[in-house]
mmCIF file of N, CA and C in Angstrom:
data_model
loop_
_atom_site.group_PDB
_atom_site.id
_atom_site.type_symbol
_atom_site.label_atom_id
_atom_site.label_comp_id
_atom_site.label_asym_id
_atom_site.label_seq_id
_atom_site.Cartn_x
_atom_site.Cartn_y
_atom_site.Cartn_z
ATOM 1 N N MET A 23 -7.190 1.847 2.142
ATOM 2 C CA MET A 23 -7.202 0.565 1.452
ATOM 3 C C MET A 23 -7.424 0.817 -0.034
ATOM 4 N N LEU A 24 -6.651 0.116 -0.839
ATOM 5 C CA LEU A 24 -6.809 0.212 -2.288
ATOM 6 C C LEU A 24 -7.415 -1.082 -2.801
ATOM 7 N N VAL A 25 -8.478 -0.958 -3.595
ATOM 8 C CA VAL A 25 -9.106 -2.095 -4.244
ATOM 9 C C VAL A 25 -8.880 -1.945 -5.747
ATOM 10 N N ILE A 26 -8.326 -2.979 -6.349
ATOM 11 C CA ILE A 26 -8.119 -2.989 -7.794
ATOM 12 C C ILE A 26 -9.037 -4.037 -8.397
ATOM 13 N N SER A 27 -9.892 -3.596 -9.297
ATOM 14 C CA SER A 27 -10.787 -4.485 -10.032
ATOM 15 C C SER A 27 -10.169 -4.689 -11.409
ATOM 16 N N ALA A 28 -9.885 -5.931 -11.751
ATOM 17 C CA ALA A 28 -9.203 -6.191 -13.018
ATOM 18 C C ALA A 28 -9.910 -7.296 -13.794
ATOM 19 N N PHE A 29 -9.921 -7.122 -15.102
ATOM 20 C CA PHE A 29 -10.515 -8.113 -15.992
ATOM 21 C C PHE A 29 -9.688 -9.391 -15.983
ATOM 22 N N PRO A 30 -10.297 -10.512 -16.383
ATOM 23 C CA PRO A 30 -9.550 -11.772 -16.466
ATOM 24 C C PRO A 30 -8.327 -11.625 -17.380
ATOM 25 N N GLY A 31 -7.252 -12.244 -16.980
ATOM 26 C CA GLY A 31 -6.039 -12.223 -17.796
ATOM 27 C C GLY A 31 -5.142 -11.030 -17.571
ATOM 28 N N CYS A 32 -5.512 -10.141 -16.666
ATOM 29 C CA CYS A 32 -4.696 -8.951 -16.402
ATOM 30 C C CYS A 32 -3.567 -9.217 -15.399
ATOM 31 N N GLY A 33 -3.583 -10.381 -14.747
ATOM 32 C CA GLY A 33 -2.460 -10.743 -13.898
ATOM 33 C C GLY A 33 -2.682 -10.667 -12.397
ATOM 34 N N LYS A 34 -3.947 -10.662 -11.954
ATOM 35 C CA LYS A 34 -4.221 -10.587 -10.513
ATOM 36 C C LYS A 34 -3.547 -11.738 -9.755
ATOM 37 N N THR A 35 -3.753 -12.940 -10.228
ATOM 38 C CA THR A 35 -3.211 -14.108 -9.545
ATOM 39 C C THR A 35 -1.686 -14.122 -9.602
ATOM 40 N N GLU A 36 -1.123 -13.816 -10.741
ATOM 41 C CA GLU A 36 0.334 -13.815 -10.881
ATOM 42 C C GLU A 36 0.978 -12.721 -10.023
ATOM 43 N N LEU A 37 0.364 -11.555 -9.952
ATOM 44 C CA LEU A 37 0.875 -10.477 -9.114
ATOM 45 C C LEU A 37 0.875 -10.889 -7.647
ATOM 46 N N THR A 38 -0.198 -11.554 -7.232
ATOM 47 C CA THR A 38 -0.299 -12.018 -5.854
ATOM 48 C C THR A 38 0.751 -13.087 -5.559
ATOM 49 N N LYS A 39 1.005 -13.971 -6.509
ATOM 50 C CA LYS A 39 2.033 -15.003 -6.322
ATOM 51 C C LYS A 39 3.425 -14.373 -6.226
ATOM 52 N N ALA A 40 3.675 -13.358 -7.041
ATOM 53 C CA ALA A 40 4.993 -12.724 -7.072
ATOM 54 C C ALA A 40 5.238 -11.832 -5.852
ATOM 55 N N TYR A 41 4.169 -11.213 -5.330
ATOM 56 C CA TYR A 41 4.303 -10.268 -4.214
ATOM 57 C C TYR A 41 3.243 -10.539 -3.147
ATOM 58 N N PRO A 42 3.306 -11.707 -2.505
ATOM 59 C CA PRO A 42 2.261 -12.073 -1.542
ATOM 60 C C PRO A 42 2.190 -11.175 -0.307
ATOM 61 N N ASP A 43 3.248 -10.449 -0.025
ATOM 62 C CA ASP A 43 3.238 -9.545 1.126
ATOM 63 C C ASP A 43 2.530 -8.225 0.820
ATOM 64 N N HIS A 44 2.239 -7.982 -0.457
ATOM 65 C CA HIS A 44 1.670 -6.696 -0.866
ATOM 66 C C HIS A 44 0.254 -6.787 -1.442
ATOM 67 N N TYR A 45 -0.119 -7.965 -1.951
ATOM 68 C CA TYR A 45 -1.405 -8.102 -2.645
ATOM 69 C C TYR A 45 -2.164 -9.326 -2.152
ATOM 70 N N ILE A 46 -3.487 -9.232 -2.193
ATOM 71 C CA ILE A 46 -4.349 -10.380 -1.913
ATOM 72 C C ILE A 46 -5.379 -10.470 -3.037
ATOM 73 N N ASP A 47 -5.484 -11.659 -3.631
ATOM 74 C CA ASP A 47 -6.423 -11.906 -4.731
ATOM 75 C C ASP A 47 -7.710 -12.452 -4.125
ATOM 76 N N LEU A 48 -8.739 -11.641 -4.127
ATOM 77 C CA LEU A 48 -9.999 -12.006 -3.484
ATOM 78 C C LEU A 48 -11.043 -12.339 -4.552
ATOM 79 N N ASP A 49 -10.843 -13.469 -5.194
ATOM 80 C CA ASP A 49 -11.785 -13.929 -6.216
ATOM 81 C C ASP A 49 -12.693 -14.965 -5.562
ATOM 82 N N MET A 50 -13.957 -14.629 -5.418
ATOM 83 C CA MET A 50 -14.922 -15.486 -4.730
ATOM 84 C C MET A 50 -16.143 -15.704 -5.621
ATOM 85 N N PRO A 51 -15.992 -16.460 -6.721
ATOM 86 C CA PRO A 51 -17.094 -16.607 -7.674
ATOM 87 C C PRO A 51 -18.334 -17.279 -7.086
ATOM 88 N N GLU A 52 -18.153 -18.036 -6.010
ATOM 89 C CA GLU A 52 -19.301 -18.722 -5.411
ATOM 90 C C GLU A 52 -20.182 -17.782 -4.594
ATOM 91 N N VAL A 53 -19.677 -16.598 -4.257
ATOM 92 C CA VAL A 53 -20.433 -15.652 -3.441
ATOM 93 C C VAL A 53 -21.270 -14.756 -4.347
ATOM 94 N N LYS A 54 -22.559 -14.802 -4.165
ATOM 95 C CA LYS A 54 -23.468 -13.981 -4.975
ATOM 96 C C LYS A 54 -23.990 -12.785 -4.190
ATOM 97 N N ASP A 55 -23.876 -12.830 -2.866
ATOM 98 C CA ASP A 55 -24.351 -11.758 -1.997
ATOM 99 C C ASP A 55 -23.270 -10.684 -1.901
ATOM 100 N N MET A 56 -23.542 -9.503 -2.432
ATOM 101 C CA MET A 56 -22.548 -8.435 -2.451
ATOM 102 C C MET A 56 -22.144 -7.986 -1.047
ATOM 103 N N ASP A 57 -23.045 -8.074 -0.075
ATOM 104 C CA ASP A 57 -22.680 -7.695 1.294
ATOM 105 C C ASP A 57 -21.613 -8.630 1.848
ATOM 106 N N VAL A 58 -21.729 -9.908 1.544
ATOM 107 C CA VAL A 58 -20.718 -10.876 1.980
ATOM 108 C C VAL A 58 -19.381 -10.552 1.320
ATOM 109 N N TYR A 59 -19.417 -10.252 0.022
ATOM 110 C CA TYR A 59 -18.195 -9.929 -0.714
ATOM 111 C C TYR A 59 -17.578 -8.642 -0.161
ATOM 112 N N LEU A 60 -18.403 -7.619 0.082
ATOM 113 C CA LEU A 60 -17.893 -6.360 0.614
ATOM 114 C C LEU A 60 -17.254 -6.544 1.984
ATOM 115 N N ASN A 61 -17.867 -7.346 2.830
ATOM 116 C CA ASN A 61 -17.283 -7.615 4.145
ATOM 117 C C ASN A 61 -15.937 -8.325 4.014
ATOM 118 N N ALA A 62 -15.831 -9.234 3.058
ATOM 119 C CA ALA A 62 -14.568 -9.930 2.822
ATOM 120 C C ALA A 62 -13.493 -8.957 2.325
ATOM 121 N N ILE A 63 -13.887 -8.019 1.467
ATOM 122 C CA ILE A 63 -12.948 -7.005 0.972
ATOM 123 C C ILE A 63 -12.474 -6.126 2.127
ATOM 124 N N LYS A 64 -13.403 -5.679 2.959
ATOM 125 C CA LYS A 64 -13.033 -4.838 4.107
ATOM 126 C C LYS A 64 -12.097 -5.581 5.041
ATOM 127 N N GLU A 65 -12.398 -6.848 5.312
ATOM 128 C CA GLU A 65 -11.553 -7.664 6.189
ATOM 129 C C GLU A 65 -10.158 -7.832 5.584
ATOM 130 N N ALA A 66 -10.095 -8.136 4.287
ATOM 131 C CA ALA A 66 -8.808 -8.299 3.620
ATOM 132 C C ALA A 66 -8.020 -6.991 3.634
ATOM 133 N N GLY A 67 -8.726 -5.874 3.539
ATOM 134 C CA GLY A 67 -8.080 -4.569 3.541
ATOM 135 C C GLY A 67 -7.408 -4.229 4.860
ATOM 136 N N THR A 68 -7.836 -4.854 5.943
ATOM 137 C CA THR A 68 -7.217 -4.578 7.242
ATOM 138 C C THR A 68 -5.798 -5.140 7.320
ATOM 139 N N SER A 69 -5.433 -5.988 6.374
ATOM 140 C CA SER A 69 -4.088 -6.568 6.354
ATOM 141 C C SER A 69 -3.041 -5.573 5.869
ATOM 142 N N GLY A 70 -3.502 -4.456 5.286
ATOM 143 C CA GLY A 70 -2.579 -3.481 4.728
ATOM 144 C C GLY A 70 -2.183 -3.796 3.296
ATOM 145 N N LYS A 71 -2.695 -4.899 2.773
ATOM 146 C CA LYS A 71 -2.386 -5.287 1.400
ATOM 147 C C LYS A 71 -3.373 -4.647 0.436
ATOM 148 N N THR A 72 -2.955 -4.507 -0.809
ATOM 149 C CA THR A 72 -3.851 -4.083 -1.874
ATOM 150 C C THR A 72 -4.748 -5.263 -2.224
ATOM 151 N N VAL A 73 -6.041 -5.011 -2.323
ATOM 152 C CA VAL A 73 -7.018 -6.077 -2.578
ATOM 153 C C VAL A 73 -7.353 -6.106 -4.069
ATOM 154 N N LEU A 74 -7.193 -7.268 -4.678
ATOM 155 C CA LEU A 74 -7.495 -7.464 -6.094
ATOM 156 C C LEU A 74 -8.796 -8.245 -6.210
ATOM 157 N N VAL A 75 -9.725 -7.733 -7.009
ATOM 158 C CA VAL A 75 -11.033 -8.375 -7.172
ATOM 159 C C VAL A 75 -11.379 -8.473 -8.654
ATOM 160 N N PRO A 76 -12.356 -9.333 -8.995
ATOM 161 C CA PRO A 76 -12.800 -9.443 -10.387
ATOM 162 C C PRO A 76 -13.454 -8.140 -10.876
ATOM 163 N N SER A 77 -13.684 -8.086 -12.155
ATOM 164 C CA SER A 77 -14.194 -6.863 -12.790
ATOM 165 C C SER A 77 -15.710 -6.812 -12.914
ATOM 166 N N TRP A 78 -16.429 -7.628 -12.178
ATOM 167 C CA TRP A 78 -17.885 -7.632 -12.300
ATOM 168 C C TRP A 78 -18.449 -6.237 -12.034
ATOM 169 N N GLN A 79 -19.316 -5.781 -12.910
ATOM 170 C CA GLN A 79 -19.925 -4.458 -12.760
ATOM 171 C C GLN A 79 -20.675 -4.336 -11.436
ATOM 172 N N ALA A 80 -21.443 -5.356 -11.077
ATOM 173 C CA ALA A 80 -22.211 -5.305 -9.823
ATOM 174 C C ALA A 80 -21.286 -5.178 -8.615
ATOM 175 N N LEU A 81 -20.140 -5.833 -8.660
ATOM 176 C CA LEU A 81 -19.188 -5.740 -7.557
ATOM 177 C C LEU A 81 -18.564 -4.355 -7.503
ATOM 178 N N ARG A 82 -18.177 -3.825 -8.645
ATOM 179 C CA ARG A 82 -17.610 -2.461 -8.671
ATOM 180 C C ARG A 82 -18.621 -1.455 -8.157
ATOM 181 N N ASP A 83 -19.859 -1.580 -8.580
ATOM 182 C CA ASP A 83 -20.911 -0.661 -8.112
ATOM 183 C C ASP A 83 -21.081 -0.764 -6.598
ATOM 184 N N ALA A 84 -21.069 -1.988 -6.071
ATOM 185 C CA ALA A 84 -21.232 -2.190 -4.634
ATOM 186 C C ALA A 84 -20.058 -1.593 -3.861
ATOM 187 N N ILE A 85 -18.853 -1.725 -4.400
ATOM 188 C CA ILE A 85 -17.668 -1.163 -3.746
ATOM 189 C C ILE A 85 -17.781 0.353 -3.666
ATOM 190 N N VAL A 86 -18.163 0.979 -4.756
ATOM 191 C CA VAL A 86 -18.313 2.441 -4.789
ATOM 192 C C VAL A 86 -19.430 2.887 -3.860
ATOM 193 N N THR A 87 -20.558 2.197 -3.881
ATOM 194 C CA THR A 87 -21.688 2.527 -3.010
ATOM 195 C C THR A 87 -21.287 2.418 -1.537
ATOM 196 N N ALA A 88 -20.390 1.480 -1.231
ATOM 197 C CA ALA A 88 -19.920 1.294 0.145
ATOM 198 C C ALA A 88 -18.886 2.353 0.547
ATOM 199 N N GLY A 89 -18.541 3.232 -0.385
ATOM 200 C CA GLY A 89 -17.623 4.321 -0.069
ATOM 201 C C GLY A 89 -16.151 3.973 -0.199
ATOM 202 N N MET A 90 -15.858 2.858 -0.847
ATOM 203 C CA MET A 90 -14.460 2.471 -1.056
ATOM 204 C C MET A 90 -14.002 2.932 -2.437
ATOM 205 N N ASP A 91 -12.722 3.233 -2.534
ATOM 206 C CA ASP A 91 -12.138 3.590 -3.820
ATOM 207 C C ASP A 91 -11.774 2.328 -4.564
ATOM 208 N N VAL A 92 -11.975 2.344 -5.873
ATOM 209 C CA VAL A 92 -11.628 1.184 -6.702
ATOM 210 C C VAL A 92 -10.997 1.681 -8.000
ATOM 211 N N VAL A 93 -9.966 0.972 -8.414
ATOM 212 C CA VAL A 93 -9.282 1.250 -9.685
ATOM 213 C C VAL A 93 -9.628 0.114 -10.627
ATOM 214 N N LEU A 94 -10.015 0.431 -11.842
ATOM 215 C CA LEU A 94 -10.356 -0.574 -12.841
ATOM 216 C C LEU A 94 -9.184 -0.765 -13.790
ATOM 217 N N VAL A 95 -8.743 -2.010 -13.941
ATOM 218 C CA VAL A 95 -7.656 -2.352 -14.862
ATOM 219 C C VAL A 95 -8.250 -3.235 -15.946
ATOM 220 N N HIS A 96 -7.965 -2.877 -17.189
ATOM 221 C CA HIS A 96 -8.485 -3.661 -18.312
ATOM 222 C C HIS A 96 -7.377 -3.852 -19.340
ATOM 223 N N PRO A 97 -7.505 -4.883 -20.152
ATOM 224 C CA PRO A 97 -6.513 -5.096 -21.201
ATOM 225 C C PRO A 97 -6.640 -4.007 -22.258
ATOM 226 N N THR A 98 -5.599 -3.858 -23.039
ATOM 227 C CA THR A 98 -5.631 -2.901 -24.140
ATOM 228 C C THR A 98 -6.594 -3.397 -25.210
ATOM 229 N N PHE A 99 -7.476 -2.521 -25.635
ATOM 230 C CA PHE A 99 -8.433 -2.858 -26.684
ATOM 231 C C PHE A 99 -8.005 -2.188 -27.974
ATOM 232 N N GLY A 100 -7.957 -2.976 -29.050
ATOM 233 C CA GLY A 100 -7.716 -2.432 -30.366
ATOM 234 C C GLY A 100 -6.328 -2.123 -30.652
#
């Protein structure tokens, strides 16, 4: 399973709209419990789709601690 963590404006939602068979945008701002978020990521990953998540540092740390690989996408700076 591939998890992509991307900053706002990088195109997570648009990518999911353009290729719904390949990507799932798992933005759950109401969830503050990282275990709940991690379980949702694992469940979404069973679909075979690439999982797109927000760039929150705490979420990225939790993903890595859970033993999942994550790629960070950010806009060009400068």
